[in-house]
Tab-separated table of C-alpha atoms in Angstrom:
chain	number	residue	atom	x	y	z
A	24	MET	CA	18.576	-6.210	7.312
A	25	PRO	CA	22.176	-6.799	6.265
A	26	ARG	CA	22.953	-6.231	2.616
A	27	GLN	CA	23.881	-9.448	0.864
A	28	PRO	CA	25.053	-9.880	-2.731
A	29	GLY	CA	22.287	-11.142	-4.956
A	30	ARG	CA	19.451	-10.218	-2.597
A	31	PRO	CA	17.149	-7.443	-3.853
A	32	ASP	CA	16.136	-4.753	-1.430
A	33	VAL	CA	12.398	-5.332	-1.755
A	34	LEU	CA	10.019	-7.888	-3.217
A	35	THR	CA	6.357	-7.025	-3.491
A	36	PHE	CA	3.520	-8.729	-5.300
A	37	GLY	CA	-0.140	-8.241	-6.051
A	38	GLU	CA	-2.443	-7.182	-8.849
A	39	THR	CA	-1.474	-4.371	-11.180
A	40	MET	CA	-4.095	-3.234	-13.662
A	41	VAL	CA	-4.381	-0.959	-16.640
A	42	ALA	CA	-5.721	2.399	-15.462
A	43	LEU	CA	-7.817	4.786	-17.512
A	44	ARG	CA	-8.121	8.315	-16.118
A	45	GLY	CA	-10.889	10.601	-17.272
A	46	SER	CA	-11.008	14.358	-16.885
A	47	GLY	CA	-14.552	14.411	-15.524
A	48	PRO	CA	-17.737	12.310	-15.173
A	49	LEU	CA	-17.409	9.099	-17.149
A	50	LYS	CA	-20.999	9.215	-18.355
A	51	LEU	CA	-20.166	12.367	-20.303
A	52	GLY	CA	-17.448	10.628	-22.298
A	53	GLY	CA	-14.324	12.412	-23.435
A	54	THR	CA	-10.707	11.396	-23.567
A	55	MET	CA	-8.881	9.176	-21.096
A	56	GLN	CA	-5.230	8.786	-20.193
A	57	VAL	CA	-3.836	5.246	-20.213
A	58	SER	CA	-1.466	4.110	-17.475
A	59	ILE	CA	-1.138	1.346	-14.904
A	60	ALA	CA	-2.005	1.184	-11.216
A	61	GLY	CA	-1.717	-1.173	-8.282
A	62	ALA	CA	-0.859	-0.549	-4.646
A	63	GLU	CA	2.147	-2.871	-4.644
A	64	SER	CA	3.578	-1.718	-7.971
A	65	ASN	CA	3.078	1.911	-6.885
A	66	VAL	CA	5.319	1.194	-3.898
A	67	ALA	CA	7.795	-0.624	-6.116
A	68	ILE	CA	8.095	2.336	-8.480
A	69	GLY	CA	8.511	4.756	-5.585
A	70	LEU	CA	11.348	2.656	-4.169
A	71	ALA	CA	13.050	2.144	-7.538
A	72	ARG	CA	13.101	5.881	-8.183
A	73	LEU	CA	14.852	6.311	-4.847
A	74	GLY	CA	17.612	3.986	-6.020
A	75	HIS	CA	16.595	0.639	-4.526
A	76	ASP	CA	16.730	-2.790	-6.146
A	77	VAL	CA	13.080	-3.833	-6.354
A	78	ARG	CA	11.317	-6.906	-7.727
A	79	TRP	CA	7.612	-7.235	-8.486
A	80	ALA	CA	5.798	-10.544	-8.805
A	81	GLY	CA	2.260	-10.958	-10.008
A	82	ALA	CA	0.150	-12.223	-12.872
A	83	VAL	CA	-1.053	-10.408	-15.960
A	84	GLY	CA	-3.056	-11.589	-18.927
A	85	GLU	CA	-1.495	-12.686	-22.176
A	86	ASP	CA	-2.721	-9.487	-23.770
A	87	GLU	CA	-1.616	-5.994	-24.704
A	88	ALA	CA	-2.752	-4.649	-21.345
A	89	GLY	CA	-0.446	-7.118	-19.611
A	90	GLU	CA	2.400	-6.067	-21.878
A	91	LEU	CA	1.801	-2.460	-20.855
A	92	VAL	CA	2.041	-3.394	-17.172
A	93	LEU	CA	5.304	-5.290	-17.587
A	94	ARG	CA	6.814	-2.745	-19.977
A	95	THR	CA	6.062	0.133	-17.600
A	96	LEU	CA	7.555	-1.645	-14.601
A	97	ARG	CA	10.686	-2.587	-16.564
A	98	ALA	CA	11.028	1.016	-17.726
A	99	GLU	CA	10.999	2.102	-14.081
A	100	GLY	CA	13.886	-0.259	-13.310
A	101	ILE	CA	11.847	-2.924	-11.535
A	102	GLY	CA	12.659	-6.603	-11.963
A	103	VAL	CA	9.678	-8.525	-13.322
A	104	SER	CA	11.280	-11.889	-14.045
A	105	GLY	CA	9.058	-13.378	-11.351
A	106	ALA	CA	5.864	-12.220	-13.034
A	107	ALA	CA	3.546	-14.773	-14.638
A	108	THR	CA	1.467	-14.501	-17.799
A	109	ASP	CA	-1.945	-16.125	-17.673
A	110	PRO	CA	-3.311	-17.071	-21.122
A	111	GLY	CA	-6.713	-17.888	-19.670
A	112	ALA	CA	-7.539	-14.583	-17.992
A	113	PRO	CA	-7.373	-10.889	-18.897
A	114	THR	CA	-5.400	-8.155	-17.217
A	115	GLY	CA	-7.607	-6.177	-14.837
A	116	LEU	CA	-8.904	-2.690	-15.547
A	117	LEU	CA	-9.798	0.301	-13.411
A	118	LEU	CA	-11.293	3.655	-14.305
A	119	PHE	CA	-10.585	6.851	-12.392
A	120	GLU	CA	-13.349	9.434	-12.324
A	121	PRO	CA	-12.537	12.752	-10.635
A	122	ARG	CA	-15.739	14.221	-9.229
A	123	LEU	CA	-14.500	16.920	-6.834
A	124	PRO	CA	-11.059	18.470	-6.299
A	125	GLU	CA	-10.326	16.008	-3.482
A	126	VAL	CA	-12.723	13.164	-4.312
A	127	THR	CA	-12.090	10.558	-6.989
A	128	ARG	CA	-14.285	7.573	-7.740
A	129	VAL	CA	-12.565	4.379	-8.846
A	130	HIS	CA	-14.417	1.723	-10.840
A	131	TYR	CA	-12.838	-1.746	-10.839
A	132	TYR	CA	-13.212	-4.416	-13.516
A	133	ARG	CA	-11.212	-7.310	-12.166
A	134	ALA	CA	-13.595	-10.272	-11.891
A	135	GLY	CA	-11.667	-13.357	-13.023
A	136	SER	CA	-8.613	-11.280	-13.896
A	137	ALA	CA	-5.149	-12.776	-14.148
A	138	GLY	CA	-4.038	-10.829	-11.080
A	139	SER	CA	-6.818	-12.284	-8.958
A	140	ARG	CA	-5.664	-15.794	-9.946
A	141	LEU	CA	-2.203	-15.271	-8.481
A	142	THR	CA	-0.850	-18.515	-7.000
A	143	ALA	CA	1.742	-19.477	-4.412
A	144	GLY	CA	3.955	-20.793	-7.207
A	145	VAL	CA	4.668	-17.255	-8.392
A	146	VAL	CA	5.873	-16.280	-4.930
A	147	GLU	CA	7.890	-19.478	-4.568
A	148	ARG	CA	9.770	-18.781	-7.794
A	149	ALA	CA	10.471	-15.196	-6.789
A	150	PHE	CA	12.013	-16.264	-3.480
A	151	SER	CA	13.943	-19.090	-5.106
A	152	ALA	CA	15.521	-16.653	-7.561
A	153	ALA	CA	16.599	-14.159	-4.905
A	154	PRO	CA	15.190	-13.823	-1.369
A	155	PRO	CA	14.602	-10.118	-0.643
A	156	ARG	CA	15.772	-8.069	2.308
A	157	VAL	CA	12.195	-6.830	2.671
A	158	LEU	CA	8.893	-8.437	1.690
A	159	HIS	CA	6.145	-5.866	1.236
A	160	LEU	CA	2.511	-6.986	1.388
A	161	THR	CA	-0.843	-5.244	1.423
A	162	GLY	CA	-4.239	-6.266	2.715
A	163	ILE	CA	-5.598	-6.035	-0.823
A	164	THR	CA	-4.009	-9.191	-2.214
A	165	PRO	CA	-5.526	-11.738	0.205
A	166	ALA	CA	-8.967	-10.253	-0.487
A	167	LEU	CA	-8.802	-10.989	-4.211
A	168	SER	CA	-9.334	-14.753	-4.109
A	169	PRO	CA	-8.506	-17.886	-2.107
A	170	THR	CA	-5.446	-18.556	-4.281
A	171	ALA	CA	-4.167	-14.994	-3.828
A	172	HIS	CA	-4.667	-15.337	-0.084
A	173	SER	CA	-2.701	-18.599	-0.098
A	174	ALA	CA	0.085	-16.950	-2.077
A	175	ALA	CA	0.360	-14.123	0.443
A	176	ARG	CA	0.314	-16.523	3.364
A	177	HIS	CA	3.037	-18.618	1.734
A	178	ALA	CA	5.122	-15.491	1.186
A	179	LEU	CA	5.038	-14.756	4.910
A	180	GLN	CA	6.417	-18.196	5.685
A	181	LEU	CA	9.110	-17.851	3.020
A	182	ALA	CA	10.094	-14.477	4.450
A	183	LYS	CA	10.469	-16.035	7.874
A	184	ASP	CA	12.527	-18.918	6.468
A	185	HIS	CA	14.867	-16.564	4.588
A	186	GLY	CA	15.170	-13.887	7.253
A	187	SER	CA	13.373	-11.195	5.239
A	188	LEU	CA	11.840	-8.257	7.070
A	189	VAL	CA	8.059	-8.085	6.511
A	190	CYS	CA	6.216	-4.815	5.915
A	191	LEU	CA	2.411	-4.927	5.837
A	192	ASP	CA	0.285	-2.026	4.650
A	193	VAL	CA	-3.287	-2.801	5.766
A	194	ASN	CA	-4.907	-0.987	2.814
A	195	PHE	CA	-8.423	-2.088	3.774
A	196	ARG	CA	-10.942	-2.087	0.914
A	197	ALA	CA	-14.549	-2.440	2.041
A	198	ARG	CA	-15.654	-3.410	-1.473
A	199	LEU	CA	-13.382	-6.442	-1.470
A	200	TRP	CA	-14.245	-7.885	1.919
A	201	THR	CA	-15.826	-7.049	5.251
A	202	ALA	CA	-13.949	-5.813	8.290
A	203	GLU	CA	-14.559	-9.152	9.996
A	204	GLN	CA	-13.074	-11.086	7.084
A	205	ALA	CA	-10.058	-8.790	6.934
A	206	ALA	CA	-9.491	-8.968	10.685
A	207	GLY	CA	-9.590	-12.765	10.643
A	208	ILE	CA	-6.627	-12.897	8.273
A	209	LEU	CA	-4.670	-9.867	9.461
A	210	ARG	CA	-4.642	-11.133	13.044
A	211	GLU	CA	-3.069	-14.370	11.850
A	212	TRP	CA	-0.403	-12.399	9.998
A	213	ILE	CA	0.652	-10.110	12.849
A	214	PRO	CA	3.238	-12.542	14.339
A	215	TYR	CA	5.105	-12.399	11.004
A	216	VAL	CA	5.017	-8.602	10.634
A	217	ASP	CA	7.995	-6.367	11.449
A	218	VAL	CA	6.629	-3.044	10.157
A	219	LEU	CA	2.877	-2.432	10.216
A	220	ILE	CA	1.470	0.588	8.371
A	221	ALA	CA	-2.183	1.552	8.744
A	222	SER	CA	-4.504	4.496	9.047
A	223	ASP	CA	-5.913	5.051	12.500
A	224	ASP	CA	-9.259	3.495	11.551
A	225	GLU	CA	-7.564	0.421	10.045
A	226	LEU	CA	-5.470	-0.369	13.099
A	227	PRO	CA	-8.279	-2.174	15.005
A	228	LEU	CA	-8.421	-4.787	12.245
A	229	CYS	CA	-5.027	-6.048	13.373
A	230	LEU	CA	-5.743	-6.285	17.091
A	231	PRO	CA	-6.400	-9.559	18.924
A	232	GLU	CA	-10.044	-10.586	19.058
A	233	GLY	CA	-11.821	-8.809	21.877
A	234	ALA	CA	-9.333	-5.930	21.912
A	235	GLY	CA	-11.201	-3.592	19.606
A	236	GLY	CA	-10.754	-5.434	16.310
A	237	ALA	CA	-12.995	-5.248	13.238
A	238	GLY	CA	-13.821	-1.614	13.873
A	239	SER	CA	-14.824	1.373	11.817
A	240	PRO	CA	-13.452	0.400	8.383
A	241	GLY	CA	-16.095	-2.299	8.144
A	242	GLU	CA	-18.770	0.352	8.414
A	243	ALA	CA	-17.589	2.006	5.208
A	244	GLY	CA	-19.573	-0.325	2.995
A	245	PRO	CA	-21.740	-3.454	2.928
A	246	PRO	CA	-20.635	-6.936	1.938
A	247	ASP	CA	-20.478	-7.529	-1.787
A	248	GLU	CA	-23.863	-7.361	-3.455
A	249	ALA	CA	-22.904	-10.431	-5.437
A	250	GLY	CA	-23.657	-12.437	-2.314
A	251	SER	CA	-22.091	-13.311	1.005
A	252	PRO	CA	-18.460	-14.119	0.260
A	253	GLY	CA	-17.374	-17.637	0.977
A	254	GLY	CA	-14.256	-19.702	0.277
A	255	SER	CA	-11.071	-19.455	2.287
A	256	HIS	CA	-11.669	-17.310	5.378
A	257	GLY	CA	-14.880	-16.062	3.815
A	258	ILE	CA	-13.269	-14.851	0.590
A	259	ASP	CA	-14.769	-15.867	-2.712
A	260	GLU	CA	-13.802	-15.355	-6.326
A	261	ALA	CA	-17.357	-14.082	-6.830
A	262	GLN	CA	-16.501	-10.827	-5.093
A	263	GLY	CA	-15.082	-9.562	-8.347
A	264	ALA	CA	-18.446	-9.806	-10.087
A	265	GLU	CA	-19.677	-6.734	-8.253
A	266	GLU	CA	-16.640	-4.779	-9.325
A	267	ALA	CA	-16.973	-5.967	-12.907
A	268	GLU	CA	-20.330	-4.187	-13.009
A	269	GLY	CA	-18.660	-0.905	-12.155
A	270	VAL	CA	-18.822	-0.655	-8.387
A	271	GLU	CA	-17.367	2.614	-7.162
A	272	GLU	CA	-14.882	3.051	-4.367
A	273	ALA	CA	-14.253	6.564	-3.129
A	274	GLU	CA	-10.525	7.156	-2.997
A	275	GLY	CA	-8.199	9.981	-2.266
A	276	VAL	CA	-9.315	12.007	0.728
A	277	GLU	CA	-8.266	9.604	3.425
A	278	GLU	CA	-5.046	8.713	1.646
A	279	ALA	CA	-4.021	12.299	1.047
A	280	GLU	CA	-4.586	13.366	4.608
A	281	GLY	CA	-2.672	10.434	5.985
A	282	VAL	CA	0.573	11.079	4.196
A	283	GLU	CA	1.178	14.774	4.398
A	284	GLY	CA	3.596	15.707	7.129
A	285	ALA	CA	6.416	18.013	8.087
A	286	HIS	CA	10.143	17.561	8.433
A	287	ARG	CA	9.819	18.032	12.200
A	288	ALA	CA	9.602	14.942	14.417
A	289	GLU	CA	8.836	15.011	18.104
A	290	GLY	CA	9.657	11.828	19.954
A	291	ALA	CA	10.476	10.548	23.368
A	292	GLN	CA	12.373	7.530	24.535
A	293	GLY	CA	10.691	5.146	26.897
A	294	ALA	CA	6.988	4.438	27.144
A	295	VAL	CA	4.861	4.735	24.035
A	296	ARG	CA	2.927	7.970	24.172
A	297	ALA	CA	-0.046	9.252	22.232
A	298	PRO	CA	0.396	11.408	19.118
A	299	GLN	CA	-0.375	15.087	18.985
A	300	GLY	CA	-3.363	16.561	17.243
A	301	ALA	CA	-6.041	14.169	18.482
A	302	THR	CA	-8.411	14.278	21.400
A	303	HIS	CA	-6.985	12.904	24.620
A	304	GLY	CA	-9.245	9.846	24.593
A	305	ALA	CA	-8.622	8.987	20.943
A	306	ALA	CA	-4.881	9.506	21.316
A	307	ALA	CA	-4.723	7.308	24.392
A	308	THR	CA	-6.687	4.586	22.579
A	309	LEU	CA	-4.321	4.721	19.622
A	310	ALA	CA	-1.268	4.468	21.859
A	311	SER	CA	-2.728	1.482	23.703
A	312	GLN	CA	-3.575	-0.238	20.409
A	313	ALA	CA	-0.029	0.277	19.186
A	314	LYS	CA	1.354	-1.115	22.432
A	315	LEU	CA	-0.756	-4.264	22.030
A	316	LEU	CA	0.713	-4.834	18.581
A	317	LEU	CA	4.262	-4.137	19.740
A	318	ASP	CA	3.770	-6.646	22.558
A	319	LEU	CA	2.702	-9.212	19.931
A	320	GLY	CA	6.068	-8.849	18.205
A	321	VAL	CA	5.599	-6.073	15.652
A	322	GLY	CA	8.754	-3.967	15.551
A	323	GLU	CA	7.242	-0.694	14.317
A	324	VAL	CA	3.631	0.453	14.085
A	325	VAL	CA	3.233	3.397	11.718
A	326	VAL	CA	-0.129	5.156	11.847
A	327	LYS	CA	-1.396	7.665	9.297
A	328	LEU	CA	-3.502	10.267	11.092
A	329	GLY	CA	-5.103	12.253	8.327
A	330	ALA	CA	-4.687	15.995	8.709
A	331	ASP	CA	-2.745	15.400	11.931
A	332	GLY	CA	0.192	13.755	10.124
A	333	ALA	CA	1.658	10.375	11.022
A	334	THR	CA	3.096	8.681	14.098
A	335	ALA	CA	5.531	5.788	14.442
A	336	PHE	CA	5.368	3.663	17.581
A	337	THR	CA	8.327	1.489	18.559
A	338	HIS	CA	9.483	-0.267	21.716
A	339	GLY	CA	11.665	2.783	22.386
A	340	GLY	CA	8.868	5.357	22.221
A	341	SER	CA	6.859	7.261	19.646
A	342	LEU	CA	7.622	9.869	17.026
A	343	HIS	CA	5.029	12.208	15.572
A	344	GLN	CA	5.265	13.993	12.243
A	345	PRO	CA	2.815	16.893	11.845
A	346	ALA	CA	1.028	17.316	8.541
A	347	LYS	CA	2.548	19.505	5.862
A	348	ALA	CA	0.329	21.615	3.667
A	349	VAL	CA	0.802	21.147	-0.068
A	350	ARG	CA	-1.338	22.180	-2.984
A	351	ALA	CA	-3.376	19.031	-3.598
A	352	VAL	CA	-3.648	17.992	-7.222
A	353	ASP	CA	-4.446	14.278	-7.045
A	354	ALA	CA	-4.642	12.341	-3.790
A	355	VAL	CA	-4.805	8.832	-5.249
A	356	GLY	CA	-1.639	6.832	-4.588
A	357	ALA	CA	-0.432	9.040	-1.762
A	358	GLY	CA	-0.574	6.230	0.791
A	359	ASP	CA	1.600	4.027	-1.407
A	360	ALA	CA	4.099	6.855	-1.830
A	361	PHE	CA	4.212	7.207	1.956
A	362	VAL	CA	5.066	3.510	2.295
A	363	ALA	CA	7.771	3.758	-0.364
A	364	GLY	CA	9.419	6.654	1.456
A	365	TYR	CA	9.285	4.915	4.810
A	366	LEU	CA	10.775	1.678	3.476
A	367	SER	CA	13.438	3.571	1.553
A	368	ALA	CA	14.717	5.267	4.697
A	369	LEU	CA	14.468	2.002	6.609
A	370	LEU	CA	16.663	0.335	3.996
A	371	ASP	CA	19.123	3.192	4.447
A	372	ASP	CA	19.304	2.365	8.175
A	373	GLU	CA	17.545	5.559	9.211
A	374	GLU	CA	15.934	5.857	12.622
A	375	PRO	CA	12.117	6.219	12.787
A	376	ALA	CA	12.414	10.016	12.638
A	377	GLY	CA	14.226	9.797	9.319
A	378	CYS	CA	11.783	7.212	8.025
A	379	LEU	CA	8.811	9.426	8.820
A	380	GLU	CA	10.464	12.443	7.282
A	381	ARG	CA	11.090	10.701	3.986
A	382	ALA	CA	7.631	9.096	4.045
A	383	VAL	CA	5.754	12.363	4.392
A	384	THR	CA	7.980	13.918	1.764
A	385	THR	CA	7.285	11.248	-0.843
A	386	GLY	CA	3.622	11.298	0.116
A	387	ALA	CA	3.442	15.035	-0.428
A	388	PHE	CA	4.999	14.626	-3.883
A	389	ALA	CA	2.205	12.207	-4.731
A	390	VAL	CA	-0.522	14.584	-3.514
A	391	ALA	CA	0.970	17.409	-5.566
A	392	SER	CA	1.154	15.319	-8.765
A	393	ARG	CA	-1.394	13.589	-10.984
A	394	GLY	CA	-1.460	9.817	-11.223
A	395	ASP	CA	-0.867	6.893	-8.898
A	396	TRP	CA	2.929	6.886	-9.180
A	397	GLU	CA	3.925	9.349	-11.887
A	398	GLY	CA	4.952	12.058	-9.407
A	399	ALA	CA	7.172	9.811	-7.281
A	400	PRO	CA	10.450	11.661	-6.654
A	401	THR	CA	13.983	10.518	-7.303
A	402	ARG	CA	16.476	10.748	-4.449
A	403	SER	CA	17.943	13.973	-5.826
A	404	GLU	CA	14.481	15.570	-5.882
A	405	LEU	CA	13.585	14.953	-2.247
A	406	GLY	CA	14.839	18.375	-1.175
A	407	MET	CA	12.704	20.229	-3.700
A	408	LEU	CA	9.627	20.095	-1.495
A	409	GLY	CA	11.038	22.701	0.874
A	410	ALA	CA	11.820	25.190	-1.859
A	411	PRO	CA	9.925	28.513	-1.599
A	412	PRO	CA	7.094	29.228	-4.046
A	413	GLY	CA	8.275	30.420	-7.418
A	414	THR	CA	11.628	28.637	-7.208
A	415	VAL	CA	13.157	27.793	-10.592
A	416	VAL	CA	15.733	25.002	-10.512
A	417	ARG	CA	18.306	25.633	-13.213
């Protein structure tokens, strides 16, 4: 990824919504904190705070909520000139409801939102203005609507045409689409992907048909109650109707576990080997799945392993990063912080060991802070995580 004048480090796009965070059960009322949230913009903010030139493209409504989204991203140093304003649709909304110390319910209200109506034209304009060194995508955007899926697919082709590295974070959401629908699209994308990031239960969604695809994530929830999704690859705009009625998605536990890790990496050159901390059979399965994806052309497969840390598989071997214990405050957004740290080190030409180290560090900051992105560290703060308890930085 050579640095070239005029090319931003990272371009990412997707839906960013206004986020309201309560202090307890929503049905009891009370005050709420207003912010913004979106997987892609969370990553963008994490990267910008680490000193990278980041652009975000997406669509917001022509409303005050949309102004809040754009104003917040600009304040974080993110370029939003490629963003579109949709006068015919509102900015999406989500409500965070903490129910247990490590369990948060998220209620989405995004049916017919501006973000779900994202088109390929937005992506085309962003690339025309300045092709990025890295294109970052998630598996959330193609699940929003047929037009959003087309936009993401077009972005992959543009990245290939302009020589941009592609990072894909699977980010499977069972309330948006089924495992089968997700697998159908993700498998098509794999030949374009350079860096694949997934939890261990998401990885099968990316495998070739018949090789263990469409696995456990699809068991997390049923298809949308609004009806069997249709449209492009089985995706339908109607999926948002269920969310508009307040469908809950449990967040936090799996994300928090997948991003905590230590500054110690154990790797070996040569054949890909299984990570530590798992049963022999599960570890061997994971290693074989990673090898399949590497053989299909993926350059790096990064797997979040919950309490066992994270492992990066490359053609040169594997590196494992054990989990690091931190005092958990809010787990939501930790997976996005992990991605931001990994991409940041990758942009700095770090080896996989350095990428994992920074990823688990930024992820731990997220777990130890409230909000989706508010606790993302700056580059000068990265070393604070290793400070002993009671340290006062003067």
